[in-house]
Amino acid sequence: MILYSIGSLAKLSTTTVRTLRYYDEIGLLKPTNISDGGHRYYEEKEVTKLLYIKMLKEIGFPLTSIHYMLAYQNLDHKEALMMQLALLEKEKKEIEKRAHSIRYILQLSELEEITNWKDILKETSLHSTPTKLDVYEDLWRQHFSKDEITQLRKLPRIGDDGEQMQKYIALINDVRRSVDLDVKSPKAQELARRWVTLLEEAFNGDFQMAQKVWSTQKESNGTIGMYQLEEVIVNFIEKAIDHFIKVNY
């Protein structure tokens, strides 16, 4: 039988000796043995129990609730590990959610070509939050079929961590700087080619669906959750793509 001193258990579990003594005082985690000199020692089952206590605390349970929960269940290592895994999965989701929000702000500032952080935060509040697509489900159902909605959910959005979103941002900025060009010019046609290529990637070559999304976005004034482009960009790219299609298709 392996016994851990209070100091060893504190080090092993990244818990303070003071905390372990407090748990003993309130009856939450009693030592297996106390030596004649007053030293506390713990068996493996107490180590497992401490894992439960730490995980339940991290999840948000108060000590009184933890005391009750532990009093009415048998402990084993597998349960402790499963519980820890669930906690890590929860933390992973929270971290990704925060990372998504940061990417969203950074990408929006790049897309809007804003350098003033006050303006960036103002713009962020005006645009749809890409992590809340369910908000737009009712609107989508008014315009799209079930299969089309499934396809919409897969489209790249601001805040996504992917190459396609970076291509999209770069393309919009290039178009924004080129709206005064003749739509038939070589540079305008190269922009049209890049746009068509991105549409092919995003919609798996389904240009009919791409056109439907584009038209619905315009008619709804951006209320279906897609990024709302400036009118001058919309007009330019539509004319440039029309000419590109006439020449190449």
Short mmCIF file of C-alpha atoms in Angstrom, two decimals:
data_model
loop_
_atom_site.label_atom_id
_atom_site.label_comp_id
_atom_site.label_asym_id
_atom_site.label_seq_id
_atom_site.Cartn_x
_atom_site.Cartn_y
_atom_site.Cartn_z
CA MET A 1 0.00 0.00 0.00
CA ILE A 2 1.39 3.36 -1.09
CA LEU A 3 0.96 6.24 1.33
CA TYR A 4 1.46 9.88 0.43
CA SER A 5 2.43 12.50 2.95
CA ILE A 6 0.41 15.70 2.88
CA GLY A 7 3.36 17.46 1.26
CA SER A 8 3.74 14.78 -1.41
CA LEU A 9 0.02 14.83 -2.19
CA ALA A 10 0.02 18.61 -2.40
CA LYS A 11 2.89 18.52 -4.90
CA LEU A 12 1.40 15.63 -6.88
CA SER A 13 -2.00 17.31 -7.21
CA THR A 14 -0.81 20.94 -7.46
CA THR A 15 -2.81 21.70 -4.33
CA THR A 16 -1.53 23.58 -1.30
CA VAL A 17 -0.92 21.91 2.06
CA ARG A 18 -3.16 24.56 3.59
CA THR A 19 -6.03 23.51 1.31
CA LEU A 20 -5.60 19.84 2.20
CA ARG A 21 -5.66 20.68 5.89
CA TYR A 22 -8.85 22.68 5.35
CA TYR A 23 -10.47 19.77 3.50
CA ASP A 24 -9.59 17.59 6.50
CA GLU A 25 -11.14 20.08 8.92
CA ILE A 26 -14.46 20.22 7.05
CA GLY A 27 -14.52 16.46 6.47
CA LEU A 28 -14.26 16.70 2.69
CA LEU A 29 -10.98 14.77 2.39
CA LYS A 30 -9.79 12.94 5.49
CA PRO A 31 -6.28 11.40 5.60
CA THR A 32 -6.04 7.61 5.75
CA ASN A 33 -3.71 7.74 8.73
CA ILE A 34 -2.35 10.32 11.12
CA SER A 35 0.97 9.48 12.73
CA ASP A 36 1.73 9.90 16.42
CA GLY A 37 3.53 13.07 15.44
CA GLY A 38 0.39 14.44 13.76
CA HIS A 39 1.53 13.88 10.16
CA ARG A 40 -1.24 13.15 7.65
CA TYR A 41 -0.91 10.27 5.13
CA TYR A 42 -3.18 9.45 2.19
CA GLU A 43 -3.88 6.26 0.19
CA GLU A 44 -4.60 6.01 -3.56
CA LYS A 45 -8.35 6.27 -3.00
CA GLU A 46 -7.84 9.66 -1.36
CA VAL A 47 -5.75 10.73 -4.35
CA THR A 48 -8.64 9.78 -6.65
CA LYS A 49 -11.09 11.58 -4.40
CA LEU A 50 -8.95 14.71 -4.52
CA LEU A 51 -9.04 14.56 -8.32
CA TYR A 52 -12.83 14.57 -8.15
CA ILE A 53 -12.82 17.52 -5.77
CA LYS A 54 -10.49 19.57 -7.98
CA MET A 55 -12.46 18.82 -11.15
CA LEU A 56 -15.82 19.55 -9.57
CA LYS A 57 -14.45 22.85 -8.25
CA GLU A 58 -13.15 23.79 -11.68
CA ILE A 59 -16.54 23.00 -13.20
CA GLY A 60 -18.07 25.39 -10.70
CA PHE A 61 -19.54 23.31 -7.86
CA PRO A 62 -19.30 24.77 -4.32
CA LEU A 63 -17.61 22.66 -1.65
CA THR A 64 -20.92 21.93 0.08
CA SER A 65 -22.30 20.35 -3.11
CA ILE A 66 -19.07 18.44 -3.71
CA HIS A 67 -19.22 17.05 -0.18
CA TYR A 68 -22.73 15.73 -0.84
CA MET A 69 -21.86 14.30 -4.27
CA LEU A 70 -18.83 12.41 -2.99
CA ALA A 71 -20.76 10.99 -0.06
CA TYR A 72 -23.14 9.17 -2.41
CA GLN A 73 -20.94 7.65 -5.07
CA ASN A 74 -18.10 5.16 -5.34
CA LEU A 75 -14.87 6.52 -6.78
CA ASP A 76 -12.55 4.92 -9.30
CA HIS A 77 -9.74 6.10 -11.57
CA LYS A 78 -11.72 5.62 -14.79
CA GLU A 79 -14.54 7.84 -13.59
CA ALA A 80 -12.05 10.47 -12.50
CA LEU A 81 -10.31 10.44 -15.88
CA MET A 82 -13.62 10.56 -17.77
CA MET A 83 -14.64 13.52 -15.68
CA GLN A 84 -11.34 15.25 -16.34
CA LEU A 85 -11.69 14.58 -20.07
CA ALA A 86 -15.16 16.16 -20.06
CA LEU A 87 -13.73 19.20 -18.31
CA LEU A 88 -10.91 19.51 -20.84
CA GLU A 89 -13.39 19.26 -23.73
CA LYS A 90 -15.42 22.04 -22.16
CA GLU A 91 -12.31 24.19 -21.73
CA LYS A 92 -11.30 23.46 -25.32
CA LYS A 93 -14.64 24.75 -26.59
CA GLU A 94 -14.37 27.89 -24.47
CA ILE A 95 -10.82 28.56 -25.68
CA GLU A 96 -11.85 28.09 -29.33
CA LYS A 97 -14.82 30.40 -28.79
CA ARG A 98 -12.53 33.13 -27.42
CA ALA A 99 -9.98 32.54 -30.19
CA HIS A 100 -12.78 32.78 -32.76
CA SER A 101 -13.88 36.13 -31.32
CA ILE A 102 -10.32 37.47 -31.48
CA ARG A 103 -9.88 36.26 -35.08
CA TYR A 104 -13.24 37.85 -35.90
CA ILE A 105 -12.12 41.27 -34.67
CA LEU A 106 -8.72 41.01 -36.36
CA GLN A 107 -10.16 39.85 -39.67
CA LEU A 108 -12.91 42.46 -39.59
CA SER A 109 -10.35 45.21 -38.99
CA GLU A 110 -8.36 43.92 -41.95
CA LEU A 111 -11.45 43.59 -44.11
CA GLU A 112 -12.67 47.09 -43.26
CA GLU A 113 -9.09 48.45 -43.38
CA ILE A 114 -9.60 50.04 -39.96
CA THR A 115 -6.63 50.85 -37.74
CA ASN A 116 -8.38 52.71 -34.91
CA TRP A 117 -9.43 50.20 -32.25
CA LYS A 118 -12.41 52.32 -31.18
CA ASP A 119 -13.73 52.11 -34.73
CA ILE A 120 -12.91 48.40 -34.90
CA LEU A 121 -15.03 47.62 -31.83
CA LYS A 122 -17.82 49.83 -33.18
CA GLU A 123 -17.81 47.95 -36.49
CA THR A 124 -17.75 44.63 -34.67
CA SER A 125 -21.01 45.49 -32.92
CA LEU A 126 -22.64 46.32 -36.26
CA HIS A 127 -21.85 43.01 -37.94
CA SER A 128 -23.33 39.59 -37.31
CA THR A 129 -21.50 37.36 -34.87
CA PRO A 130 -20.45 34.27 -36.83
CA THR A 131 -20.64 31.98 -33.81
CA LYS A 132 -24.41 32.52 -33.60
CA LEU A 133 -25.61 31.12 -36.93
CA ASP A 134 -28.75 29.77 -35.28
CA VAL A 135 -30.01 33.36 -35.08
CA TYR A 136 -30.38 33.32 -38.87
CA GLU A 137 -32.02 29.90 -39.18
CA ASP A 138 -35.55 31.32 -39.47
CA LEU A 139 -34.45 33.80 -42.14
CA TRP A 140 -32.65 31.10 -44.09
CA ARG A 141 -35.73 28.89 -44.09
CA GLN A 142 -37.64 31.66 -45.86
CA HIS A 143 -35.26 31.53 -48.82
CA PHE A 144 -33.38 28.21 -48.82
CA SER A 145 -34.12 24.50 -48.74
CA LYS A 146 -32.85 22.18 -46.01
CA ASP A 147 -29.96 20.99 -48.21
CA GLU A 148 -29.07 24.57 -49.12
CA ILE A 149 -29.00 25.57 -45.45
CA THR A 150 -26.60 22.70 -44.79
CA GLN A 151 -24.37 24.14 -47.50
CA LEU A 152 -24.66 27.65 -46.04
CA ARG A 153 -23.35 26.44 -42.69
CA LYS A 154 -20.17 25.23 -44.41
CA LEU A 155 -19.34 28.59 -46.00
CA PRO A 156 -16.24 30.39 -44.67
CA ARG A 157 -17.04 33.23 -42.29
CA ILE A 158 -15.21 36.04 -40.58
CA GLY A 159 -13.43 34.53 -37.59
CA ASP A 160 -12.72 31.20 -39.27
CA ASP A 161 -9.18 29.89 -39.07
CA GLY A 162 -8.58 28.92 -42.67
CA GLU A 163 -6.81 29.84 -45.88
CA GLN A 164 -10.07 30.46 -47.74
CA MET A 165 -11.09 33.29 -45.42
CA GLN A 166 -7.70 34.96 -45.85
CA LYS A 167 -8.07 34.73 -49.63
CA TYR A 168 -11.51 36.29 -49.36
CA ILE A 169 -10.27 39.22 -47.25
CA ALA A 170 -7.33 39.87 -49.58
CA LEU A 171 -9.61 39.75 -52.63
CA ILE A 172 -12.16 42.19 -51.22
CA ASN A 173 -9.42 44.66 -50.32
CA ASP A 174 -7.91 44.33 -53.81
CA VAL A 175 -11.33 44.93 -55.36
CA ARG A 176 -11.96 47.91 -53.08
CA ARG A 177 -8.76 49.51 -54.36
CA SER A 178 -9.70 48.81 -58.00
CA VAL A 179 -13.32 49.92 -58.32
CA ASP A 180 -12.37 52.86 -60.55
CA LEU A 181 -10.88 50.58 -63.21
CA ASP A 182 -12.61 49.57 -66.42
CA VAL A 183 -14.27 46.21 -65.65
CA LYS A 184 -12.85 44.87 -68.93
CA SER A 185 -9.27 45.79 -68.02
CA PRO A 186 -6.75 42.97 -67.40
CA LYS A 187 -6.54 43.73 -63.68
CA ALA A 188 -10.32 43.82 -63.26
CA GLN A 189 -10.63 40.53 -65.14
CA GLU A 190 -7.96 38.95 -62.93
CA LEU A 191 -10.00 40.01 -59.89
CA ALA A 192 -13.10 38.48 -61.50
CA ARG A 193 -11.19 35.24 -62.10
CA ARG A 194 -10.09 35.11 -58.45
CA TRP A 195 -13.67 35.77 -57.33
CA VAL A 196 -15.07 33.00 -59.52
CA THR A 197 -12.37 30.62 -58.25
CA LEU A 198 -13.32 31.35 -54.63
CA LEU A 199 -16.98 30.78 -55.47
CA GLU A 200 -16.09 27.42 -57.00
CA GLU A 201 -14.24 26.44 -53.83
CA ALA A 202 -16.93 27.71 -51.44
CA PHE A 203 -19.91 26.24 -53.31
CA ASN A 204 -18.23 23.17 -54.80
CA GLY A 205 -18.85 24.45 -58.31
CA ASP A 206 -22.57 25.09 -57.71
CA PHE A 207 -22.84 28.51 -59.38
CA GLN A 208 -26.64 28.43 -59.21
CA MET A 209 -26.45 28.25 -55.40
CA ALA A 210 -23.76 30.94 -55.34
CA GLN A 211 -25.97 33.24 -57.42
CA LYS A 212 -28.96 32.55 -55.17
CA VAL A 213 -26.98 33.45 -52.04
CA TRP A 214 -25.60 36.59 -53.71
CA SER A 215 -29.07 37.74 -54.84
CA THR A 216 -30.70 36.96 -51.50
CA GLN A 217 -27.98 38.84 -49.64
CA LYS A 218 -28.58 41.92 -51.81
CA GLU A 219 -32.36 41.78 -51.50
CA SER A 220 -32.26 41.29 -47.73
CA ASN A 221 -29.78 44.16 -47.18
CA GLY A 222 -27.39 41.82 -45.41
CA THR A 223 -29.86 40.48 -42.85
CA ILE A 224 -29.22 36.79 -43.64
CA GLY A 225 -25.89 36.77 -41.81
CA MET A 226 -23.42 37.23 -44.66
CA TYR A 227 -20.84 40.01 -44.72
CA GLN A 228 -22.38 43.09 -46.34
CA LEU A 229 -20.16 44.53 -49.08
CA GLU A 230 -20.22 48.17 -50.10
CA GLU A 231 -22.48 48.90 -53.07
CA VAL A 232 -19.57 50.14 -55.17
CA ILE A 233 -17.78 46.79 -54.71
CA VAL A 234 -20.95 44.84 -55.54
CA ASN A 235 -21.53 46.81 -58.74
CA PHE A 236 -17.91 46.52 -59.85
CA ILE A 237 -17.52 42.80 -59.25
CA GLU A 238 -20.88 41.96 -60.84
CA LYS A 239 -19.96 43.77 -64.05
CA ALA A 240 -16.43 42.33 -64.05
CA ILE A 241 -17.72 38.77 -63.57
CA ASP A 242 -20.39 39.22 -66.26
CA HIS A 243 -17.68 40.14 -68.74
CA PHE A 244 -15.40 37.35 -67.51
CA ILE A 245 -18.13 34.75 -68.04
CA LYS A 246 -18.96 36.05 -71.53
CA VAL A 247 -15.31 35.76 -72.56
CA ASN A 248 -14.41 32.48 -70.85
CA TYR A 249 -17.58 30.37 -70.74
#
